[in-house]
Tab-separated table of C-alpha atoms in Angstrom:
chain	number	residue	atom	x	y	z
A	1	UNK	CA	-16.970	-9.541	11.749
A	2	UNK	CA	-15.343	-8.311	8.542
A	3	UNK	CA	-13.340	-11.500	7.982
A	4	UNK	CA	-16.508	-13.621	8.025
A	5	UNK	CA	-18.224	-11.356	5.492
A	6	UNK	CA	-15.224	-11.371	3.150
A	7	UNK	CA	-14.763	-15.141	3.428
A	8	UNK	CA	-18.428	-15.717	2.636
A	9	UNK	CA	-18.235	-13.451	-0.440
A	10	UNK	CA	-15.033	-15.073	-1.703
A	11	UNK	CA	-15.913	-18.636	-0.766
A	12	UNK	CA	-12.783	-18.794	1.410
A	13	UNK	CA	-12.902	-21.305	4.301
A	14	UNK	CA	-13.070	-19.602	7.714
A	15	UNK	CA	-10.771	-22.212	9.249
A	16	UNK	CA	-7.925	-20.975	7.026
A	17	UNK	CA	-7.963	-17.498	8.557
A	18	UNK	CA	-4.748	-16.762	10.416
A	19	UNK	CA	-4.875	-14.334	13.335
A	20	UNK	CA	-1.922	-12.062	14.056
A	21	UNK	CA	-1.893	-9.585	16.967
A	22	UNK	CA	-0.076	-7.040	14.792
A	23	UNK	CA	-3.025	-6.741	12.402
A	24	UNK	CA	-5.520	-4.937	14.555
A	25	UNK	CA	-7.321	-1.634	14.369
A	26	UNK	CA	-5.461	1.556	15.265
A	27	UNK	CA	-5.909	2.222	19.013
A	28	UNK	CA	-7.276	5.649	19.909
A	29	UNK	CA	-6.646	5.036	23.622
A	30	UNK	CA	-9.135	6.785	25.923
A	31	UNK	CA	-10.531	8.709	22.930
A	32	UNK	CA	-12.203	5.593	21.523
A	33	UNK	CA	-15.990	5.597	21.346
A	34	UNK	CA	-16.137	9.383	21.840
A	35	UNK	CA	-17.685	11.792	19.343
A	36	UNK	CA	-15.180	13.259	16.882
A	37	UNK	CA	-16.534	16.793	17.344
A	38	UNK	CA	-15.701	16.707	21.056
A	39	UNK	CA	-12.203	15.355	20.440
A	40	UNK	CA	-10.969	17.382	17.467
A	41	UNK	CA	-11.957	20.873	18.643
A	42	UNK	CA	-9.815	23.668	17.177
A	43	UNK	CA	-8.763	24.809	20.649
A	44	UNK	CA	-8.550	21.315	22.149
A	45	UNK	CA	-5.478	19.421	23.364
A	46	UNK	CA	-5.833	16.580	20.846
A	47	UNK	CA	-5.708	18.743	17.737
A	48	UNK	CA	-2.889	20.808	19.252
A	49	UNK	CA	-0.978	17.586	19.953
A	50	UNK	CA	-1.517	16.309	16.414
A	51	UNK	CA	-0.367	19.604	14.928
A	52	UNK	CA	2.686	19.686	17.216
A	53	UNK	CA	3.750	16.016	16.982
A	54	UNK	CA	2.363	15.027	13.580
A	55	UNK	CA	2.560	11.253	12.977
A	56	UNK	CA	4.143	10.725	16.411
A	57	UNK	CA	1.102	11.962	18.390
A	58	UNK	CA	-0.302	9.256	20.668
A	59	UNK	CA	-3.853	9.552	21.968
A	60	UNK	CA	-3.850	9.508	25.777
A	61	UNK	CA	-4.799	6.613	28.016
A	62	UNK	CA	-6.190	3.183	27.274
A	63	UNK	CA	-9.090	2.070	25.108
A	64	UNK	CA	-12.061	0.204	26.621
A	65	UNK	CA	-10.195	-2.977	25.533
A	66	UNK	CA	-7.153	-1.915	27.568
A	67	UNK	CA	-4.922	-0.961	24.631
A	68	UNK	CA	-2.692	2.101	24.888
A	69	UNK	CA	-3.244	4.849	22.343
A	70	UNK	CA	-1.049	4.475	19.243
A	71	UNK	CA	0.587	7.047	17.020
A	72	UNK	CA	0.488	6.664	13.256
A	73	UNK	CA	4.194	5.859	13.522
A	74	UNK	CA	3.452	3.031	16.005
A	75	UNK	CA	0.949	1.516	13.573
A	76	UNK	CA	3.349	1.880	10.640
A	77	UNK	CA	6.109	0.125	12.596
A	78	UNK	CA	3.741	-2.686	13.662
A	79	UNK	CA	2.529	-3.234	10.101
A	80	UNK	CA	6.061	-3.011	8.666
A	81	UNK	CA	7.142	-5.857	10.967
A	82	UNK	CA	4.120	-7.914	9.957
A	83	UNK	CA	4.694	-7.362	6.228
A	84	UNK	CA	8.410	-8.069	6.628
A	85	UNK	CA	7.612	-11.400	8.247
A	86	UNK	CA	5.212	-12.248	5.413
A	87	UNK	CA	7.874	-11.490	2.829
A	88	UNK	CA	10.379	-13.671	4.689
A	89	UNK	CA	8.075	-16.712	4.517
A	90	UNK	CA	8.596	-19.249	1.729
A	91	UNK	CA	6.117	-18.935	-1.130
A	92	UNK	CA	3.063	-21.169	-0.972
A	93	UNK	CA	1.209	-22.240	-4.104
A	94	UNK	CA	-2.537	-21.688	-4.183
A	95	UNK	CA	-4.573	-24.849	-3.790
């Protein structure tokens, strides 16, 4: 897990990690765990969809974890809400 590696390197206590559902990896829907070459073919529906819809293209279906595919716009909106909430919190001094 990336958080554990980073905490170990920085000497940051694991118990201080805060989990937020909005800070998760971009969901590729049913395209997850498939080889890129088979997905992004020049004549394929995925590349055509990306070219047509740009940042609003959503990969089809659900990932193995059950998450719906997300567009780049979906991820931007999710992260914007997260960052906005962080900025709204009162400042905390480092210990």
